[in-house]
C-alpha cells in the first residue's frame, strides 16, 4: 500500500483527463491522484497549437507536449509534472 | 444549543483526539476539520481516501462491496456471481433495497445470491473449473438471464485464478455477455475503488457492444440517469420528473436497470449524474469517447430539485425549459403543503450525518428546506473532489469528519448533541441506545423513496416521526428523572 501510495503521489507522468467545465474553464483531472483542478494558464492555446506549460488553480505546474493543431477536448493525455 | 464557533469546534476536535497515542493522533487529525466556506479546495483542510488506521473501528466496506453491492448488483436481468467463499455474498444479499420490476428467479435476479461457494479444495487446486461449471448450470436453470458478471472476492486474486479466460470461453459457448470483474476486497482502501473497477469493467466489456449499430431510434431529448440505485424507489421518483419535463430516460444506472439500457447509453444526448462518487468515471469516459456531456444534479428537497431541473433544461431547447418550469409549478402546492406541515415541527433541529460518498452533501438542502441545520457531516469513502463540493453546502465552523471512527463519532455526538443522527445500520443502535433519534440514511430505514417531490414528502414525514417520537421522552427511568430525584420526605 505504501509503495502504491508513493507511486500515486509521485508518478511524474500522470494520465490526465481534460474536460471543459460549464463556464468554459478547462478541468484537469487525475483519477489516480484524486485531483480535480482548473487550468488557469496554458502556454499555447490557439486552434493551431496547443499545450506546453500549464498552471493549475492550486499553483502546481504541468507540461503537455505541444500539439498542432489543437486537439478535441475532452481527452486523456500524459502530462509531465514540473 | 447555539451554533458552535470555530474555536469551540477546534477545541472539540482536540479533546476527542486526546485519547489517541501520538502517531494515531497525527493521522486522525488530518481527517477532522472545521468547515471554512472561504476555501476553494478541500485539501487545504481535510485528507480523505486514505487507508483506515489499524485498531480503530471504521465503517467502510471493501472493493467487492463497491462493485457487486453498488454498481453491478442492481442490474436486474444479469446474474452476478459472488465468486469465492459463500459469506461475502450471502451476508450482503438483498440488504440495499434497490427495487426493481420483474419476476425474481425468472427474468430478474436482484435479490438472489449466486456464489461459487469456495472450499479448501478450490483454494488449493484453483476454482476456474468450478466457475465454468457454475456458468453452465446458470444457463440451464435460469435461461432468461441476459448476461453474467463474475464478482471476485478476496481469494480469487490471491490464488491467481484466470477468470478472464473462463469468461471468454463461456461467452463464445453461450453467446451472452460475461464480465469478469477484478474487485477483490483487498484492493484499495474502501468500497470506492470497487466502484472504479466496476466502472472500468462496464467500459471494457459492455459499453461498446452497440457501437456502429444505429438501429436504436434516438430523439434529441434522450438522457441517461447515472448513479441512482433506486433505493426504495428513488430512481422511479426521479424518472417521472424528467419524463414530465419532456425528456426521454433511455437508461437507469443501475437501479432497476438492464444490460440493454447500459448498452444503449452511448446513444444519449446528456448523462445525468446523481451519485458522482460511484459513477463519475464512466461519465468521464463517455464524454471523451462519445462526446456526451454530463452534469451532476441533486433531487433531494424542492430547492435543489428546482435548481437541478433548470440546470438540466439549460442543455436543451425551449420546450424542455418550459417543461422544467411546468413541473416545478405543478408540484409547488404539494411541497409547500409538506413544508407547511412539517417545518413548524422540525424548525431549528440540528442534524449530524455520516454516510457514504454522495448523501453527506446532497441531503443538506432537503434538511434546510424543512428549516433544519446540518452541523456535522462526513464521508465513509469520499475523495477530495467530494469534499470540494461539500465546503459550500455546509455552514461555517461546522464539523467535517472523514472515515470517522466509532469512538470519534460517539464523542462528537455526545458533545454536539444534535437532534438527529443520520448514518448507517452499524451506527443505528449505538445512538438509539444513547437516546439520540436516528435515521438509517443508506437504505432509508426501510422507507423511501427520498428523491424527487414525492420522495420529499416521505423524507419530511420520516424525519418528523423520528425526531418527535414520544419514545425519546420515556428514555430515562421514572425514578431517575429530576422530579423523582428530589429527596423523598419521610413519612410521618
Ligand atoms: S474483504 Fe474480501 S472476504 Fe471480506 S467481504 Fe470483501 S471480498 Fe469478501
Coordinates of C-alpha atoms in Angstrom, one line a residue, chain B:
Chain B
X1 CA -27.5 24.6 21.9
X2 CA -26.4 27.5 19.8
X3 CA -24.2 27.1 16.7
X4 CA -20.6 26.4 17.6
X5 CA -17.8 28.9 16.9
X6 CA -14.6 28.0 15.2
X7 CA -12.7 27.9 18.4
X8 CA -15.3 25.7 20.1
X9 CA -15.2 23.2 17.2
X10 CA -11.4 23.2 17.2
X11 CA -11.4 22.6 21.0
X12 CA -13.8 19.7 20.5
X13 CA -11.7 18.1 17.9
X14 CA -8.6 18.4 20.1
X15 CA -10.5 17.0 23.1
X16 CA -11.6 13.9 21.1
X17 CA -8.1 13.4 19.7
X18 CA -6.6 13.5 23.2
X19 CA -7.0 9.8 23.9
X20 CA -5.1 8.6 20.9
X21 CA -1.4 7.6 21.0
X22 CA 0.8 10.2 19.4
X23 CA 1.1 8.5 16.0
X24 CA -2.6 7.8 15.7
X25 CA -3.5 11.3 16.8
X26 CA -1.3 12.7 14.0
X27 CA -3.1 10.6 11.4
X28 CA -6.6 11.2 12.6
X29 CA -6.1 14.9 13.0
X30 CA -5.8 15.2 9.2
X31 CA -9.2 13.7 8.7
X32 CA -11.1 16.0 11.1
X33 CA -11.7 19.6 10.0
X34 CA -13.8 22.7 10.6
X35 CA -15.6 23.9 7.6
X36 CA -14.5 27.1 6.1
X37 CA -16.6 28.4 3.2
X38 CA -13.9 30.7 2.0
X39 CA -11.8 27.8 0.9
X40 CA -12.0 26.7 -2.7
X41 CA -10.2 23.4 -2.2
X42 CA -10.8 20.9 0.5
X43 CA -7.3 19.5 0.5
X44 CA -6.3 22.6 2.4
X45 CA -8.3 21.4 5.4
X46 CA -9.1 17.7 5.2
X47 CA -7.4 14.5 4.0
X48 CA -9.5 11.7 2.5
X49 CA -9.4 8.4 0.7
X50 CA -6.5 7.0 2.8
X51 CA -6.1 3.7 4.5
X52 CA -8.0 3.4 7.7
X53 CA -6.0 3.4 10.9
X54 CA -5.5 -0.2 12.2
X55 CA -7.1 -0.7 15.6
X56 CA -10.0 1.8 15.2
X57 CA -13.5 0.9 14.2
X58 CA -14.1 2.0 10.7
X59 CA -17.4 1.9 9.0
X60 CA -16.1 1.3 5.5
X61 CA -16.7 -1.7 3.2
X62 CA -14.5 -3.4 0.6
X63 CA -14.0 -3.2 -3.1
X64 CA -16.2 -6.2 -3.7
X65 CA -19.0 -4.4 -1.8
X66 CA -18.5 -1.4 -4.1
X67 CA -18.7 -3.4 -7.3
X68 CA -21.1 -6.2 -6.5
X69 CA -23.3 -4.4 -4.0
X70 CA -23.4 -0.9 -5.5
X71 CA -22.7 -0.8 -9.2
X72 CA -23.3 -4.2 -10.7
X73 CA -25.8 -5.7 -8.3
X74 CA -28.8 -3.6 -9.2
X75 CA -28.6 -4.5 -13.0
X76 CA -31.6 -6.8 -12.7
X77 CA -31.5 -9.0 -15.7
X78 CA -27.9 -10.2 -15.2
X79 CA -26.8 -12.8 -12.8
X80 CA -23.9 -11.6 -10.6
X81 CA -21.8 -14.4 -9.3
X82 CA -20.1 -13.8 -5.9
X83 CA -17.1 -15.7 -6.9
X84 CA -15.3 -17.1 -3.8
X85 CA -16.5 -18.2 -0.4
X86 CA -20.2 -18.0 0.4
X87 CA -20.1 -15.4 3.1
X88 CA -19.4 -12.2 1.2
X89 CA -22.4 -12.5 -1.0
X90 CA -24.8 -14.1 1.5
X91 CA -24.4 -11.6 4.3
X92 CA -24.9 -8.7 1.9
X93 CA -27.7 -10.2 0.0
X94 CA -30.7 -8.0 -0.7
X95 CA -29.8 -5.6 2.0
X96 CA -29.7 -2.5 -0.1
X97 CA -33.3 -2.4 -1.1
X98 CA -32.7 -1.4 -4.8
X99 CA -36.2 -2.0 -6.1
X100 CA -37.0 -3.5 -9.5
X101 CA -39.8 -4.8 -11.5
X102 CA -39.7 -8.3 -12.8
X103 CA -40.2 -11.9 -11.6
X104 CA -37.3 -12.8 -9.4
X105 CA -35.7 -16.1 -10.5
X106 CA -37.2 -15.9 -13.9
X107 CA -36.2 -12.8 -15.7
X108 CA -34.7 -10.7 -12.9
X109 CA -32.3 -11.8 -10.2
X110 CA -31.7 -8.8 -7.9
X111 CA -32.4 -10.2 -4.5
X112 CA -30.9 -13.7 -5.2
X113 CA -27.4 -14.8 -4.2
X114 CA -25.3 -16.7 -6.7
X115 CA -22.0 -17.9 -5.4
X116 CA -19.3 -20.4 -6.3
X117 CA -19.1 -21.3 -2.6
X118 CA -15.3 -21.9 -2.5
X119 CA -14.0 -24.5 -0.1
X120 CA -10.4 -25.5 0.7
X121 CA -10.2 -27.7 -2.3
X122 CA -10.9 -24.8 -4.6
X123 CA -8.3 -22.6 -2.9
X124 CA -5.7 -25.3 -3.3
X125 CA -6.5 -26.5 -6.8
X126 CA -8.0 -23.3 -8.3
X127 CA -11.6 -22.5 -9.0
X128 CA -11.7 -21.9 -12.7
X129 CA -13.3 -25.3 -13.5
X130 CA -15.9 -24.7 -10.8
X131 CA -16.7 -21.3 -12.3
X132 CA -17.1 -22.8 -15.8
X133 CA -19.5 -25.4 -14.4
X134 CA -21.4 -22.8 -12.5
X135 CA -21.9 -20.7 -15.6
X136 CA -23.2 -23.8 -17.5
X137 CA -25.6 -24.5 -14.6
X138 CA -26.9 -21.0 -14.7
X139 CA -27.6 -21.3 -18.4
X140 CA -29.7 -24.4 -17.7
X141 CA -31.5 -23.2 -14.6
X142 CA -32.0 -19.5 -15.5
X143 CA -32.1 -19.4 -19.3
X144 CA -33.7 -15.9 -19.3
X145 CA -30.7 -14.2 -17.8
X146 CA -29.2 -11.5 -20.2
X147 CA -25.7 -11.9 -19.0
X148 CA -23.4 -12.8 -16.2
X149 CA -20.9 -10.9 -14.2
X150 CA -18.2 -12.5 -12.1
X151 CA -17.6 -10.5 -8.9
X152 CA -14.2 -11.6 -7.5
X153 CA -13.9 -12.0 -3.7
X154 CA -10.5 -11.8 -2.0
X155 CA -9.3 -15.4 -2.6
X156 CA -9.6 -15.1 -6.4
X157 CA -6.8 -12.6 -6.7
X158 CA -4.7 -14.3 -4.0
X159 CA -4.7 -17.7 -5.8
X160 CA -4.3 -16.2 -9.3
X161 CA -7.4 -17.7 -11.0
X162 CA -7.8 -16.7 -14.6
X163 CA -11.5 -15.6 -14.6
X164 CA -11.0 -13.6 -17.8
X165 CA -10.1 -16.8 -19.8
X166 CA -13.2 -18.6 -18.4
X167 CA -15.4 -15.6 -19.3
X168 CA -14.1 -15.5 -22.9
X169 CA -14.6 -19.2 -23.4
X170 CA -18.1 -19.2 -21.9
X171 CA -19.1 -16.1 -23.8
X172 CA -18.3 -17.9 -27.1
X173 CA -20.1 -21.0 -26.0
X174 CA -23.3 -19.3 -24.8
X175 CA -23.3 -16.1 -26.8
X176 CA -24.0 -14.0 -23.7
X177 CA -22.1 -11.1 -22.2
X178 CA -19.9 -12.5 -19.4
X179 CA -18.0 -9.9 -17.5
X180 CA -15.1 -10.7 -15.2
X181 CA -14.6 -8.1 -12.5
X182 CA -11.4 -7.9 -10.5
X183 CA -13.0 -6.3 -7.5
X184 CA -11.2 -8.4 -4.8
X185 CA -12.0 -7.0 -1.4
X186 CA -8.4 -6.2 -0.6
X187 CA -7.9 -3.7 -3.4
X188 CA -7.9 -0.1 -2.3
X189 CA -8.8 1.5 1.0
X190 CA -12.6 1.3 0.8
X191 CA -15.5 0.4 -1.5
X192 CA -14.6 3.4 -3.5
X193 CA -12.0 1.6 -5.6
X194 CA -14.6 -1.1 -6.2
X195 CA -16.8 1.5 -7.9
X196 CA -14.0 2.5 -10.1
X197 CA -13.1 -1.1 -11.0
X198 CA -16.8 -1.8 -11.8
X199 CA -17.0 1.3 -14.0
X200 CA -13.9 0.2 -15.9
X201 CA -15.4 -3.3 -16.3
X202 CA -18.5 -1.8 -17.8
X203 CA -16.4 0.3 -20.1
X204 CA -14.3 -2.6 -21.3
X205 CA -16.8 -5.4 -21.5
X206 CA -20.3 -3.9 -22.1
X207 CA -20.3 -0.3 -23.3
X208 CA -19.0 -0.8 -26.8
X209 CA -21.5 -3.6 -27.7
X210 CA -23.6 -1.3 -29.9
X211 CA -21.0 0.9 -31.4
X212 CA -21.7 1.3 -35.1
X213 CA -25.2 0.0 -34.6
X214 CA -27.8 2.7 -35.3
X215 CA -30.9 0.6 -35.2
X216 CA -32.0 2.2 -31.9
X217 CA -34.2 5.2 -32.8
X218 CA -33.0 8.2 -30.9
X219 CA -34.6 11.6 -30.1
X220 CA -33.0 14.9 -29.3
X221 CA -34.3 14.5 -25.7
X222 CA -32.5 11.3 -24.7
X223 CA -30.9 11.2 -21.3
X224 CA -29.5 8.6 -19.0
X225 CA -29.9 8.6 -15.2
X226 CA -26.5 7.6 -13.8
X227 CA -25.7 6.8 -10.2
X228 CA -29.3 6.3 -9.0
X229 CA -29.7 2.9 -7.4
X230 CA -33.4 3.0 -6.9
X231 CA -33.2 2.6 -3.1
X232 CA -36.8 2.3 -2.0
X233 CA -37.8 3.5 -5.5
X234 CA -35.6 6.6 -5.7
X235 CA -35.0 6.3 -9.4
X236 CA -38.6 6.0 -10.2
X237 CA -39.4 9.2 -8.3
X238 CA -36.7 10.9 -10.2
X239 CA -37.5 9.5 -13.6
X240 CA -41.1 10.7 -13.5
X241 CA -40.0 14.3 -13.1
X242 CA -37.6 14.0 -16.0
X243 CA -40.2 12.5 -18.2
X244 CA -42.8 15.0 -17.2
X245 CA -40.5 17.8 -18.4
X246 CA -40.2 16.2 -21.8
X247 CA -37.0 14.2 -21.6
X248 CA -36.8 10.5 -22.5
X249 CA -34.9 8.4 -20.0
X250 CA -33.1 5.8 -22.0
X251 CA -31.2 4.1 -19.2
X252 CA -31.1 3.8 -15.5
X253 CA -27.7 3.1 -14.0
X254 CA -28.1 0.9 -12.3
X255 CA -31.2 0.8 -10.1
X256 CA -34.0 -1.2 -11.9
X257 CA -31.6 -1.1 -14.9
X258 CA -31.0 -3.7 -17.5
X259 CA -27.9 -4.5 -19.6
X260 CA -29.7 -3.4 -22.7
X261 CA -30.1 0.1 -21.3
X262 CA -26.4 0.2 -20.4
X263 CA -25.5 -0.8 -24.0
X264 CA -27.8 2.0 -25.3
X265 CA -26.4 4.7 -23.1
X266 CA -23.7 5.8 -25.6
X267 CA -26.6 7.0 -27.8
X268 CA -28.0 9.6 -25.4
X269 CA -27.5 13.3 -25.6
X270 CA -26.8 14.0 -21.9
X271 CA -25.7 12.0 -18.9
X272 CA -27.3 13.0 -15.6
X273 CA -25.1 12.0 -12.6
X274 CA -26.7 11.7 -9.2
X275 CA -24.1 9.7 -7.3
X276 CA -20.9 11.4 -8.5
X277 CA -18.6 9.2 -6.4
X278 CA -19.6 5.9 -7.8
X279 CA -20.1 6.7 -11.4
X280 CA -18.2 9.8 -12.5
X281 CA -15.6 7.5 -14.1
X282 CA -17.9 6.1 -16.7
X283 CA -19.4 9.6 -17.4
X284 CA -16.0 11.0 -18.0
X285 CA -15.2 8.1 -20.3
X286 CA -18.4 8.6 -22.3
X287 CA -17.7 12.3 -22.6
X288 CA -14.3 11.6 -24.1
X289 CA -15.3 8.7 -26.3
X290 CA -18.8 9.5 -27.4
X291 CA -18.8 13.3 -26.7
X292 CA -21.7 13.0 -24.3
X293 CA -21.7 15.9 -21.8
X294 CA -22.6 15.1 -18.2
X295 CA -23.8 17.2 -15.3
X296 CA -24.3 16.5 -11.7
X297 CA -27.8 17.0 -10.2
X298 CA -29.5 16.8 -6.9
X299 CA -33.1 15.6 -6.4
X300 CA -33.2 15.9 -2.6
X301 CA -35.7 18.6 -1.4
X302 CA -37.6 21.2 -3.5
X303 CA -34.9 23.8 -3.6
X304 CA -32.3 21.6 -5.1
X305 CA -34.8 19.8 -7.3
X306 CA -35.9 23.1 -8.9
X307 CA -32.2 24.2 -9.3
X308 CA -31.4 20.9 -10.9
X309 CA -34.3 20.7 -13.2
X310 CA -33.4 24.2 -14.5
X311 CA -29.8 23.3 -14.9
X312 CA -30.7 20.1 -16.8
X313 CA -33.1 22.1 -19.1
X314 CA -30.3 24.5 -19.9
X315 CA -28.8 21.8 -22.1
X316 CA -32.0 21.5 -24.2
X317 CA -34.3 23.7 -26.2
X318 CA -37.2 25.9 -25.0
X319 CA -39.8 23.1 -24.9
X320 CA -37.7 21.4 -22.2
X321 CA -37.1 24.7 -20.4
X322 CA -40.8 25.3 -20.3
X323 CA -41.2 21.7 -19.3
X324 CA -39.0 22.2 -16.3
X325 CA -41.0 25.3 -15.2
X326 CA -44.2 23.4 -15.7
X327 CA -43.0 20.5 -13.4
X328 CA -41.8 22.9 -10.7
X329 CA -45.2 24.8 -10.8
X330 CA -47.2 21.6 -10.9
X331 CA -45.7 20.2 -7.6
X332 CA -45.5 23.6 -5.9
X333 CA -48.7 23.2 -4.0
X334 CA -47.7 19.7 -2.9
X335 CA -44.3 20.6 -1.5
X336 CA -45.5 23.8 0.0
X337 CA -48.0 21.8 1.9
X338 CA -45.3 19.4 3.1
X339 CA -43.2 22.3 4.3
X340 CA -46.2 24.0 6.0
X341 CA -47.0 20.8 7.8
X342 CA -43.5 19.7 9.0
X343 CA -41.4 22.8 9.2
X344 CA -43.1 24.0 12.4
X345 CA -42.3 20.7 13.9
X346 CA -38.7 20.5 12.7
X347 CA -37.5 24.1 12.5
X348 CA -34.2 24.7 14.2
X349 CA -33.4 21.0 14.7
X350 CA -29.8 20.1 14.3
X351 CA -28.5 17.1 12.3
X352 CA -25.3 15.2 12.1
X353 CA -24.6 13.0 9.1
X354 CA -22.1 10.3 8.3
X355 CA -22.9 8.5 5.1
X356 CA -21.2 7.1 2.0
X357 CA -20.0 9.1 -0.9
X358 CA -22.8 11.4 -2.0
X359 CA -25.5 12.0 0.5
X360 CA -23.3 13.7 3.1
X361 CA -23.6 16.8 0.9
X362 CA -26.7 16.0 -1.2
X363 CA -29.3 15.8 1.6
X364 CA -28.3 19.0 3.2
X365 CA -30.7 21.0 1.0
X366 CA -33.6 18.8 1.9
X367 CA -33.0 19.4 5.6
X368 CA -32.7 23.1 5.1
X369 CA -36.0 23.1 3.2
X370 CA -37.5 21.9 6.5
X371 CA -35.8 24.6 8.5
X372 CA -33.2 22.1 9.9
X373 CA -29.5 22.6 10.1
X374 CA -26.7 20.1 9.3
X375 CA -24.0 20.8 11.9
X376 CA -21.6 17.9 11.0
X377 CA -21.1 15.7 8.0
X378 CA -18.6 13.2 6.7
X379 CA -17.9 10.6 4.1
X380 CA -17.1 7.0 4.6
X381 CA -15.2 6.8 1.3
X382 CA -15.4 10.3 -0.2
X383 CA -12.4 11.7 -2.1
X384 CA -11.0 15.2 -2.2
X385 CA -13.3 16.2 -5.0
X386 CA -16.3 15.3 -2.8
X387 CA -15.1 17.5 0.0
X388 CA -14.5 20.3 -2.6
X389 CA -18.2 20.0 -3.4
X390 CA -19.2 19.9 0.3
X391 CA -17.5 23.1 1.6
X392 CA -20.0 25.4 0.1
X393 CA -23.0 23.4 1.2
X394 CA -22.1 23.4 4.8
X395 CA -22.2 26.3 7.3
X396 CA -19.1 27.9 8.6
X397 CA -17.4 26.3 11.6
X398 CA -19.4 23.1 11.2
X399 CA -17.7 19.8 11.7
X400 CA -16.3 17.7 8.8
X401 CA -15.0 14.2 9.6
X402 CA -13.6 11.7 7.1
X403 CA -13.7 7.9 7.7
X404 CA -14.8 8.7 11.2
X405 CA -14.0 6.1 13.8
X406 CA -16.7 4.6 16.1
X407 CA -15.2 6.4 19.1
X408 CA -14.9 9.8 17.4
X409 CA -18.4 9.7 16.1
X410 CA -19.9 8.9 19.5
X411 CA -17.9 11.6 21.2
X412 CA -18.8 14.2 18.6
X413 CA -22.5 13.3 19.1
X414 CA -22.2 13.5 22.9
X415 CA -20.7 16.9 22.7
X416 CA -22.6 18.5 19.9
X417 CA -25.9 17.0 21.0
X418 CA -27.7 17.0 17.7
X419 CA -31.4 16.4 17.5
X420 CA -30.9 13.7 14.8
X421 CA -28.1 11.5 13.6
X422 CA -28.3 10.1 10.1
X423 CA -25.9 7.2 9.3
X424 CA -25.8 3.5 8.7
X425 CA -27.2 0.4 10.3
X426 CA -23.9 -0.3 12.3
X427 CA -24.3 3.1 14.0
X428 CA -28.1 3.0 14.5
X429 CA -28.4 1.0 17.7
X430 CA -25.5 2.7 19.4
X431 CA -27.1 6.1 19.0
X432 CA -30.6 4.9 19.7
X433 CA -29.4 3.4 23.0
X434 CA -27.8 6.7 23.8
X435 CA -31.2 8.2 23.4
X436 CA -30.4 10.1 20.2
X437 CA -33.0 10.0 17.4
X438 CA -31.5 8.2 14.4
X439 CA -32.3 7.6 10.7
X440 CA -30.5 5.0 8.7
X441 CA -29.6 7.0 5.6
X442 CA -28.2 4.3 3.4
X443 CA -31.3 2.3 2.7
X444 CA -33.7 4.9 4.2
X445 CA -34.5 2.8 7.2
X446 CA -36.9 0.5 5.2
X447 CA -38.7 3.6 3.9
X448 CA -38.2 5.7 0.8
X449 CA -38.1 6.9 -1.9
X450 CA -36.5 10.2 -0.8
X451 CA -35.7 11.5 -4.3
X452 CA -38.0 13.9 -6.2
X453 CA -41.0 15.8 -5.0
X454 CA -42.9 12.6 -4.0
X455 CA -39.8 11.5 -2.1
X456 CA -39.5 14.8 -0.2
X457 CA -42.9 14.2 1.4
X458 CA -41.8 10.9 2.7
X459 CA -38.5 12.3 3.8
X460 CA -40.2 15.0 5.8
X461 CA -42.6 12.6 7.4
X462 CA -39.8 10.2 8.4
X463 CA -37.7 12.9 9.9
X464 CA -40.7 14.1 11.9
X465 CA -41.7 10.7 13.2
X466 CA -38.2 10.0 14.3
X467 CA -37.3 13.3 16.0
X468 CA -40.7 13.9 17.5
X469 CA -41.3 10.3 18.5
X470 CA -42.7 10.2 22.1
X471 CA -40.3 7.3 22.9
X472 CA -37.4 9.7 23.4
X473 CA -39.2 11.3 26.4
X474 CA -39.5 7.9 28.0
X475 CA -35.9 7.2 27.9
X476 CA -35.0 7.9 31.4
X477 CA -36.3 5.5 34.1
X478 CA -39.0 7.3 36.0
X479 CA -37.0 7.2 39.3
X480 CA -34.1 8.9 37.5
X481 CA -36.0 11.9 36.3
X482 CA -35.3 15.2 38.1
X483 CA -38.7 15.3 39.8
X484 CA -38.1 11.9 41.3
X485 CA -34.6 12.7 42.5
X486 CA -35.8 15.3 44.9
X487 CA -35.4 13.9 48.4
X488 CA -38.4 12.0 49.5
X489 CA -39.9 13.3 52.6
X490 CA -40.0 10.9 55.5
X491 CA -43.4 9.6 56.1
X492 CA -44.6 10.9 59.4

